[in-house]
Structures are given as structure tokens and as C-alpha cells.
CSV table of C-alpha atoms and ligand atoms in Angstrom, one decimal:
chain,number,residue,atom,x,y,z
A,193,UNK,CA,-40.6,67.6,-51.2
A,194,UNK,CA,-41.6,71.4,-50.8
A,195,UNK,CA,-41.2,72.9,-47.4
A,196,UNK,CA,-44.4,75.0,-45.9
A,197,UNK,CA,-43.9,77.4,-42.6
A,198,UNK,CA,-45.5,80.1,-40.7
A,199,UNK,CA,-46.0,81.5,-37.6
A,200,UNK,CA,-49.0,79.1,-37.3
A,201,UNK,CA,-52.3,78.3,-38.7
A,202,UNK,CA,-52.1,81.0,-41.5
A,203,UNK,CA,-49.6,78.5,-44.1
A,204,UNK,CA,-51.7,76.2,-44.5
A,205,UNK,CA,-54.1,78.6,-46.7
A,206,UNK,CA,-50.5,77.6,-48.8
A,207,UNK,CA,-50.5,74.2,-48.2
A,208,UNK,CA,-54.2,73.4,-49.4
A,209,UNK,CA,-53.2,75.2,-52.8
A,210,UNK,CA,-50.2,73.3,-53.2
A,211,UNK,CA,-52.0,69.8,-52.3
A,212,UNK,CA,-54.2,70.8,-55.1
A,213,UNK,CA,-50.7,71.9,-57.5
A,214,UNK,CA,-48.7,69.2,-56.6
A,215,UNK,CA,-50.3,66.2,-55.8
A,216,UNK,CA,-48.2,63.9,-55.8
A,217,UNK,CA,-45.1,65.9,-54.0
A,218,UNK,CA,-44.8,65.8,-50.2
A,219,UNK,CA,-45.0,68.8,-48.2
A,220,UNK,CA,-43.9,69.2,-44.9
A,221,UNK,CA,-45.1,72.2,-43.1
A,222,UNK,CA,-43.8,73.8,-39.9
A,223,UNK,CA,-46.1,76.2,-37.7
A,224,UNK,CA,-44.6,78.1,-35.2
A,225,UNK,CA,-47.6,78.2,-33.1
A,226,UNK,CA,-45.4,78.3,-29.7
A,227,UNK,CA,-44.4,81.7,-30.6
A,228,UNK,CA,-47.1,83.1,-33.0
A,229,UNK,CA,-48.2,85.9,-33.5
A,230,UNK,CA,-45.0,87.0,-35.5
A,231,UNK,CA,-46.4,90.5,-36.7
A,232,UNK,CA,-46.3,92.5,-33.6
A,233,UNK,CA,-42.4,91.7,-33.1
A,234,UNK,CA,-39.5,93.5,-33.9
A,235,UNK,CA,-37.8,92.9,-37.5
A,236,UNK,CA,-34.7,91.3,-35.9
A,237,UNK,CA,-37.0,89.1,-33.9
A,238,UNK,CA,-38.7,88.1,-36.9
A,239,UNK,CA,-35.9,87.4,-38.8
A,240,UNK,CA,-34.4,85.1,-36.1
A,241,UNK,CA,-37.4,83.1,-36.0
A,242,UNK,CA,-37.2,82.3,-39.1
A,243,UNK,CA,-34.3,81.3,-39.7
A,244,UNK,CA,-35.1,79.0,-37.0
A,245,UNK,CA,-37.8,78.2,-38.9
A,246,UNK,CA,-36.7,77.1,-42.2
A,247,UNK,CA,-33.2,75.7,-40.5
A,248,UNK,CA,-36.0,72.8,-39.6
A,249,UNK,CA,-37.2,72.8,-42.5
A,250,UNK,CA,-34.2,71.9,-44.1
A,251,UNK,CA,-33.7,68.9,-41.9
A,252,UNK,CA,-36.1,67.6,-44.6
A,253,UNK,CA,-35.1,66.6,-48.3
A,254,UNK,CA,-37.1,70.0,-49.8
A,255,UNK,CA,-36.6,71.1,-52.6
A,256,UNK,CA,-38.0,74.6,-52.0
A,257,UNK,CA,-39.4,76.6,-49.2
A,258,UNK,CA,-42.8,78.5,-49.8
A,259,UNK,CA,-42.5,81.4,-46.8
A,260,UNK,CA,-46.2,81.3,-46.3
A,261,UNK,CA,-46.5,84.3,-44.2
A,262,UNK,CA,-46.8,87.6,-45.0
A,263,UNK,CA,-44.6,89.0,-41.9
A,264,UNK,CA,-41.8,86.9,-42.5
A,265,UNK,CA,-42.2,87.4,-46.8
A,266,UNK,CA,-42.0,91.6,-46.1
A,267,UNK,CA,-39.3,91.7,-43.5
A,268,UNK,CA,-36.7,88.7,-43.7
A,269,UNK,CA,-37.0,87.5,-47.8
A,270,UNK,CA,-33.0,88.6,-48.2
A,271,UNK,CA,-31.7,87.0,-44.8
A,272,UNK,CA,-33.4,84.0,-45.5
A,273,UNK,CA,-31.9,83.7,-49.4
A,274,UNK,CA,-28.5,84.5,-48.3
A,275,UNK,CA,-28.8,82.2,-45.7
A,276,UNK,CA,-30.1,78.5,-47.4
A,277,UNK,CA,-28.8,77.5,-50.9
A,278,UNK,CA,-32.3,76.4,-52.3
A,279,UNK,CA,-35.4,78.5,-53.8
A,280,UNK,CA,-37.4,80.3,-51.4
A,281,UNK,CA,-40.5,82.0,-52.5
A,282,UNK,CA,-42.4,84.5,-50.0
A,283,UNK,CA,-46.2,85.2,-50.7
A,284,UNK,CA,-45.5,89.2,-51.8
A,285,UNK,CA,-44.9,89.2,-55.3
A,286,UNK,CA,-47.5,86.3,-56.7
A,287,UNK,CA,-50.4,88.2,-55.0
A,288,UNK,CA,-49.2,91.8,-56.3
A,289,UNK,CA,-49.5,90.4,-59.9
A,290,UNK,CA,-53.1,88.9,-58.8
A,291,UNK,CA,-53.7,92.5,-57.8
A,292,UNK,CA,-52.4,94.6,-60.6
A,293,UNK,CA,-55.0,92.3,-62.6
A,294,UNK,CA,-57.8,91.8,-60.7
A,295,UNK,CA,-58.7,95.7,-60.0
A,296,UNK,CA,-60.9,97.8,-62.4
A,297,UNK,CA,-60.9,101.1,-60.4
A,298,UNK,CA,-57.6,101.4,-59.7
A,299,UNK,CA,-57.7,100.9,-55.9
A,300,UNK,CA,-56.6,98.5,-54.2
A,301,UNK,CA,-55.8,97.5,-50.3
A,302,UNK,CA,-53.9,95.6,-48.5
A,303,UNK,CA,-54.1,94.4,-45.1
A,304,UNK,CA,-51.8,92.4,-42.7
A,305,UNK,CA,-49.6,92.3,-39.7
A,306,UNK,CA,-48.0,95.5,-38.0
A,307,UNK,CA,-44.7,94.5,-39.4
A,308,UNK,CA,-46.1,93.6,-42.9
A,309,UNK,CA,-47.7,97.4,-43.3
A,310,UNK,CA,-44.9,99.1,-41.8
A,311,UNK,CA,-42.1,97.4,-44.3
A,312,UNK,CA,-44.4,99.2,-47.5
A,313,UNK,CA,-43.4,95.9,-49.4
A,314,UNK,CA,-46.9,95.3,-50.9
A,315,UNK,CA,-47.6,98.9,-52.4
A,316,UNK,CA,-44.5,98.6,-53.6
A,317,UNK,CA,-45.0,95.2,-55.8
A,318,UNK,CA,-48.4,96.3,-56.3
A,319,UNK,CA,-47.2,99.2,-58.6
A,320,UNK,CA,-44.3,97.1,-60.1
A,321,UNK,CA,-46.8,94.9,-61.2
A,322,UNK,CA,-49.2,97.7,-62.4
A,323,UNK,CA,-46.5,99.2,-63.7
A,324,UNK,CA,-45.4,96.0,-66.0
A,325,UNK,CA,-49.0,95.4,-66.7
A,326,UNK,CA,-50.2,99.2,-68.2
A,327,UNK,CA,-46.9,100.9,-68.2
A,328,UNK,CA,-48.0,103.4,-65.6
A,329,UNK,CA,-47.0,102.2,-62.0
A,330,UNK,CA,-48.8,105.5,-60.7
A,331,UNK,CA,-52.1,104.7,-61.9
A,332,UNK,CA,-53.0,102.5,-59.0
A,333,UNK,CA,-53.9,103.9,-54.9
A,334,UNK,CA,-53.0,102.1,-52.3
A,335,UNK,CA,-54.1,101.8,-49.1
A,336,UNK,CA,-52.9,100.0,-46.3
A,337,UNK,CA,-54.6,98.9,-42.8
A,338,UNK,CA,-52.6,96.9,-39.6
A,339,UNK,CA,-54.9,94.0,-38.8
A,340,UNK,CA,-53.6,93.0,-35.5
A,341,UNK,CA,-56.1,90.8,-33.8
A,342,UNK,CA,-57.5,88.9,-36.6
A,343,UNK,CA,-54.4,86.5,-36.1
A,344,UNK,CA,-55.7,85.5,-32.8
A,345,UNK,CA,-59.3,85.3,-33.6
A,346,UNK,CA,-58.0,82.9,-36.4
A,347,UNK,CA,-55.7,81.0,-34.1
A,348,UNK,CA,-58.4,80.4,-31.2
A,349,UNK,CA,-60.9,79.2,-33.5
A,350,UNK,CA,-63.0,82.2,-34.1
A,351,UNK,CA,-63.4,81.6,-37.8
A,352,UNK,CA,-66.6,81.0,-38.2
A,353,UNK,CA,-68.7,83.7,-40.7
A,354,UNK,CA,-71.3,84.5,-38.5
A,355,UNK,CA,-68.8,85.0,-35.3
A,356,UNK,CA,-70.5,88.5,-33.5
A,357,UNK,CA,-66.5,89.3,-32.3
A,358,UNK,CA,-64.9,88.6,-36.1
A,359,UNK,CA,-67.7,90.3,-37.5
A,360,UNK,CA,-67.3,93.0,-34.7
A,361,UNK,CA,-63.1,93.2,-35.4
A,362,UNK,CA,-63.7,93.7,-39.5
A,363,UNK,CA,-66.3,96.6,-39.0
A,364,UNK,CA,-63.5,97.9,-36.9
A,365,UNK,CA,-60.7,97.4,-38.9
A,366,UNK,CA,-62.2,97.3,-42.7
A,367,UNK,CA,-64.7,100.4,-42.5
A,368,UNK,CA,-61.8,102.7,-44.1
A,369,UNK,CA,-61.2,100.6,-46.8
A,370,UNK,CA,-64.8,100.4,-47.9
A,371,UNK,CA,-64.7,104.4,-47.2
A,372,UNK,CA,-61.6,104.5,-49.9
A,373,UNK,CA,-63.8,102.2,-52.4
A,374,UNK,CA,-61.1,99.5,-53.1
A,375,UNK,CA,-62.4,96.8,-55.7
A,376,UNK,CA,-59.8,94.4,-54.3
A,377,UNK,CA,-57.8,93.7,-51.1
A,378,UNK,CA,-55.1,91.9,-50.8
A,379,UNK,CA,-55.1,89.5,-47.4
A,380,UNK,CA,-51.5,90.2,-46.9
A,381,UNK,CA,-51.6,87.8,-43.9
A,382,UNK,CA,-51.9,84.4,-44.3
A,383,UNK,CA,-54.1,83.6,-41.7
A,384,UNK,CA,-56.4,86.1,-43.2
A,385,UNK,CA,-58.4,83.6,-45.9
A,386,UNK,CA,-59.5,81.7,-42.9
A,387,UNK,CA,-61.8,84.3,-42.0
A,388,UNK,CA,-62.6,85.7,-45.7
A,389,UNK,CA,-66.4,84.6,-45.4
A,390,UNK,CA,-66.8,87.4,-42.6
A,391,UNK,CA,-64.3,90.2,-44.7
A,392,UNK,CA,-66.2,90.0,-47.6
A,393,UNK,CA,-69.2,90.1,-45.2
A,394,UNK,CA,-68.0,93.4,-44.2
A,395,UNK,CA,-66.9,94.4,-47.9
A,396,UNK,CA,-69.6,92.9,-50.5
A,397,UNK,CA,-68.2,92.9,-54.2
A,398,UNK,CA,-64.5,93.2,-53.0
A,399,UNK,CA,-62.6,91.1,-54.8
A,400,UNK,CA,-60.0,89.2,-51.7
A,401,UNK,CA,-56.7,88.2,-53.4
A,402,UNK,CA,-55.6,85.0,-51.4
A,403,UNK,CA,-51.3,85.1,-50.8
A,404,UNK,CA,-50.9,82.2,-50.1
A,405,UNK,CA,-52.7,80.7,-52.6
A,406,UNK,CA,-50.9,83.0,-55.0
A,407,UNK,CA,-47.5,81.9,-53.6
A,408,UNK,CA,-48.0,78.2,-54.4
A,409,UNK,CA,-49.6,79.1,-57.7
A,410,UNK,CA,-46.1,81.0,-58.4
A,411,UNK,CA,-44.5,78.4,-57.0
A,412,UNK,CA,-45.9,76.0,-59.5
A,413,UNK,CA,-45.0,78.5,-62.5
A,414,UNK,CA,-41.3,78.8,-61.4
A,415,UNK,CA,-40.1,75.3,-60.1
A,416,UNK,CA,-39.4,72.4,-62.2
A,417,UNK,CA,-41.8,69.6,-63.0
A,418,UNK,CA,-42.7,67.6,-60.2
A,419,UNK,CA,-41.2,64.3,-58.7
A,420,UNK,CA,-43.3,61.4,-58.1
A,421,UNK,CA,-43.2,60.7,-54.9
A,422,UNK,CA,-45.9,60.0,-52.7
A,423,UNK,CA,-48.2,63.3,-51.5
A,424,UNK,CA,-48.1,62.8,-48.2
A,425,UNK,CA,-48.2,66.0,-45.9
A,426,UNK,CA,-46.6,66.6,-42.4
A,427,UNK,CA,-47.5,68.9,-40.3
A,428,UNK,CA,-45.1,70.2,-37.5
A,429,UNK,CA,-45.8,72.9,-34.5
A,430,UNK,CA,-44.3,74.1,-31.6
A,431,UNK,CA,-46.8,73.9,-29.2
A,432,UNK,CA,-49.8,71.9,-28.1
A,433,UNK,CA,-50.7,69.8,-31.7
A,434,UNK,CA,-54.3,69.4,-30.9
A,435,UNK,CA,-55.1,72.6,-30.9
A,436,UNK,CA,-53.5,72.9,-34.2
A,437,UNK,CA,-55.2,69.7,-35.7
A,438,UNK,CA,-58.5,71.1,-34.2
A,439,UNK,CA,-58.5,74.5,-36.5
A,440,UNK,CA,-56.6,72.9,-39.2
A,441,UNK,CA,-59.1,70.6,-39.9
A,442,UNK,CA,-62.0,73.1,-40.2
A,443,UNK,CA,-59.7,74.8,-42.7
A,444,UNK,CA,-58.7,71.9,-44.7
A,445,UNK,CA,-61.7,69.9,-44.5
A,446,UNK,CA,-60.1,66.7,-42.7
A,447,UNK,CA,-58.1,66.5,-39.5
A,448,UNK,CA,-54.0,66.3,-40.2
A,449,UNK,CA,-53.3,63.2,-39.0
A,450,UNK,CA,-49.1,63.9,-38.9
A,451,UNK,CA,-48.9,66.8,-36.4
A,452,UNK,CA,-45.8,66.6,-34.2
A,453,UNK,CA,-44.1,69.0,-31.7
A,454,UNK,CA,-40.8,69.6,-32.1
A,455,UNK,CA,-38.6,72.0,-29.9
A,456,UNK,CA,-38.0,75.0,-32.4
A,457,UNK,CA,-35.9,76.7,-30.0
A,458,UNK,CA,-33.0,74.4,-30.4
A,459,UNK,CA,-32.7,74.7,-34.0
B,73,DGL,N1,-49.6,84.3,-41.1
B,73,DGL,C1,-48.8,85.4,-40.7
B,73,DGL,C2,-48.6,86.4,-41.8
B,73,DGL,O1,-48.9,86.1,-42.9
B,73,DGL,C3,-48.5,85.7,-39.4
B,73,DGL,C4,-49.2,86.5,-38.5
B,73,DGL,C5,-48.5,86.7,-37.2
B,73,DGL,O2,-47.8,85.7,-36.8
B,73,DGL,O3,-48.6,87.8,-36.7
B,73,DGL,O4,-48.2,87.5,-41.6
């Protein structure tokens, strides 16, 4: 069993890779949509969520934890490790690599929560992983853009490609990057792929490098072959679950059946 969490809806861009990686393991994932968003908080705020967050978690059998959100991944990776005795992967490292390779130019962006763009963690994987894939770590501009309200336009439902106020929000947000010619952005926010239809809308022939997708794929380079068990999913929240089974299953294509509240608070 693999453990799945987020602030909210954004994990599950996680989750649908890992169906697809592991099917036959069972995931349980946590979204922590009482209290999202996550990337507009404090670091120590962020970090005691999730701890929270993952201390559920570990109520279940897992043999791993996939942090599949990019404001907890850039701020509270080390508390987390030093805190549980089991692998935990953020989403950072398997999408720099995806990066690194992916761009031709040599320009590459990133976008995400407040707290992801202030912590400089992606630039700085994206040149380690340059740098182990040319030799030059240097040879690769980055630039980096806060993307505060796509989280709620993604957690009220406004995903859809054509949505006037997405479509509005990415102009807003994504004209610099077009301006700075990236070939490739990183969607350093989980609940970014949810509206990638209207971001490549706004930035044709950009190449959109998927984290959480990335982190399962990493996830299913580094762990140990799989146990058969039986590929259920469960989803957990901590607010209203129909609201959450409502966007989820435009996402993932059918509605979660397993969506329970719990009270994160007293975990
Ligand atoms: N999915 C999140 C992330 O990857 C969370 C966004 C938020 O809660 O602000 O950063």
C-alpha cells in the first residue's frame, strides 16, 4: 500500500499515474481540502500540516508516502524524513530530471505556490539535473512565476479549457514566461495539470512537465517490486467529500466511490 496526500485535489494528478504504475497495489490518498490552499501559508504552518498529514497516513499499512504537492515537497521534505521511518518521495526532483531533458533552448520555467517559488528548490534541482546531464549546471535559465489563484480555480471546478476566468488568470500569470521564451515549464503545483488544456492554451509548443506524474514515475524506479494485493484506492478529505468526488471525477474519469471525512485536526 502507497500513501497519496495533498492539500486537496492537486495529488490525485499522483494518484492516476500510480493507478496506471501499480496496479495492483492499494493507494490511499488523503486531501486536506478543509484547509487547502497550503501555498499562501507560512513554512512552519506548512510543515505542521503535514505532519498532520502523513501522521494519518501512517494509520495505514503504506509502504511509502508520495508528497504529491509541490508546497509541502519545497518546504517540509527534511521534517517529514526525520519524522516517519519509511520512504517518502516529494514531486521536486523526478520533474527536474524531466526538465533537464525535455528543453532544447535552455529555458525553462517553473510555476507554483507562493511558498514553492520563494523556497528556490526547483531551479535548484533543475541545474543539478542539467548539470548531471551536460556537465554544465549553468547552461540552463530559469525563471520562476507565483501562481496563486489557479489552486482555487482548480478546487471550485473551474477546470474546464475554454473557462473565460482560467483563460483570463493564465494570460495574467503566464504572459512573462512566453516573453522569456521557455520551451518547457514545469507545473510545480500539483493542482496545476488539471488546468493544463488552458496553460498550453496560453503557451502553444510549451512542453508542461507533469510533478506529479513525475513523482510516481520515480516512485516506481526507486521502490521495490510491487505486492499483490488488490488495487483498490481510498480517498480521504477533510471537508465536505462531495465536493471532492465531484472534481475528482472529472479529473480521473470516474467518480471515487471511497471518499471519507476524517477530522485531521486531531491527528
Ligand atoms: N497541490 C499543491 C501544490 O502542489 C497545493 C497548493 C496549495 O495548497 O496551495 O503546491
Amino acid at each position: 500500500m502507497i500513501g497519496i496526500f495533498d492539500s486537496g485535489l492537486g495529488g490525485l494528478t499522483a494518484l492516476k499515474e500510480a493507478r496506471l504504475l501499480f496496479p495492483k497495489e492499494d493507494l490511499v490518498y488523503f486531501g486536506d481540502t478543509g484547509r487547502v490552499p497550503y501555498g499562501t501559508r507560512s513554512e512552519e504552518t506548512i510543515r505542521a500540516y503535514a505532519l498532520q498529514d502523513l501522521r494519518f497516513l501512517t494509520s495505514f499499512p503504506i509502504r511509502a508516502a508520495v508528497v504529491a504537492c509541490g508546497t509541502v515537497s519545497t518546504t517540509s521534505l527534511p521534517a517529514l524524513r526525520g519524522a516517519f521511518d519509511l520512504p517518502i518521495f516529494g514531486v521536486v526532483e523526478g520533474a527536474a530530471i524531466a526538465a533537464a531533458k525535455a528543453t532544447k533552448n535552455r529555458r525553462v520555467a517553473v510555476i507554483g505556490t507562493p511558498a514553492t517559488v520563494r523556497s528556490g528548490a526547483f531551479p535548484e534541482a533543475i541545474r543539478q539535473a542539467y548539470g548531471a546531464l551536460t556537465g554544465n549546471a549553468d547552461g540552463v535559465e530559469i525563471i520562476s512565476r507565483a501562481c496563486p489563484l489557479f489552486v482555487p480555480l482548480v478546487e471550485n471546478g473551474f477546470i474546464e479549457k475554454d473557462d473565460p476566468i482560467t483563460a483570463l488568470t493564465c494570460e495574467r500569470y503566464l504572459a512573462d514566461i512566453r516573453e522569456f521564451g521557455a520551451d518547457t515549464l514545469i507545473l510545480g503545483c500539483t493542482h496545476y495539470p488539471i488546468i493544463a488544456d488552458a496553460i498550453s492554451k496560453t503557451l502553444p509548443g510549451v512542453t508542461l512537465i507533469n510533478t506529479g506524474r513525475e513523482a510516481a514515475r520515480l516512485v516506481r524506479e526507486k521502490l521495490p517490486p510491487i505486492p499483490e494485493e488488490k488495487g483498490e484506492a481510498r480517498f480521504f478529505v477533510s471537508d465536505r467529500t462531495d465536493s471532492f468526488a465531484s472534481v475528482a471525477s472529472v479529473f480521473l474519469g470516474s467518480k471515487p466511490e471511497n471518499v471519507t471525512r476524517i477530522d485531521i485536526g486531531s491527528y
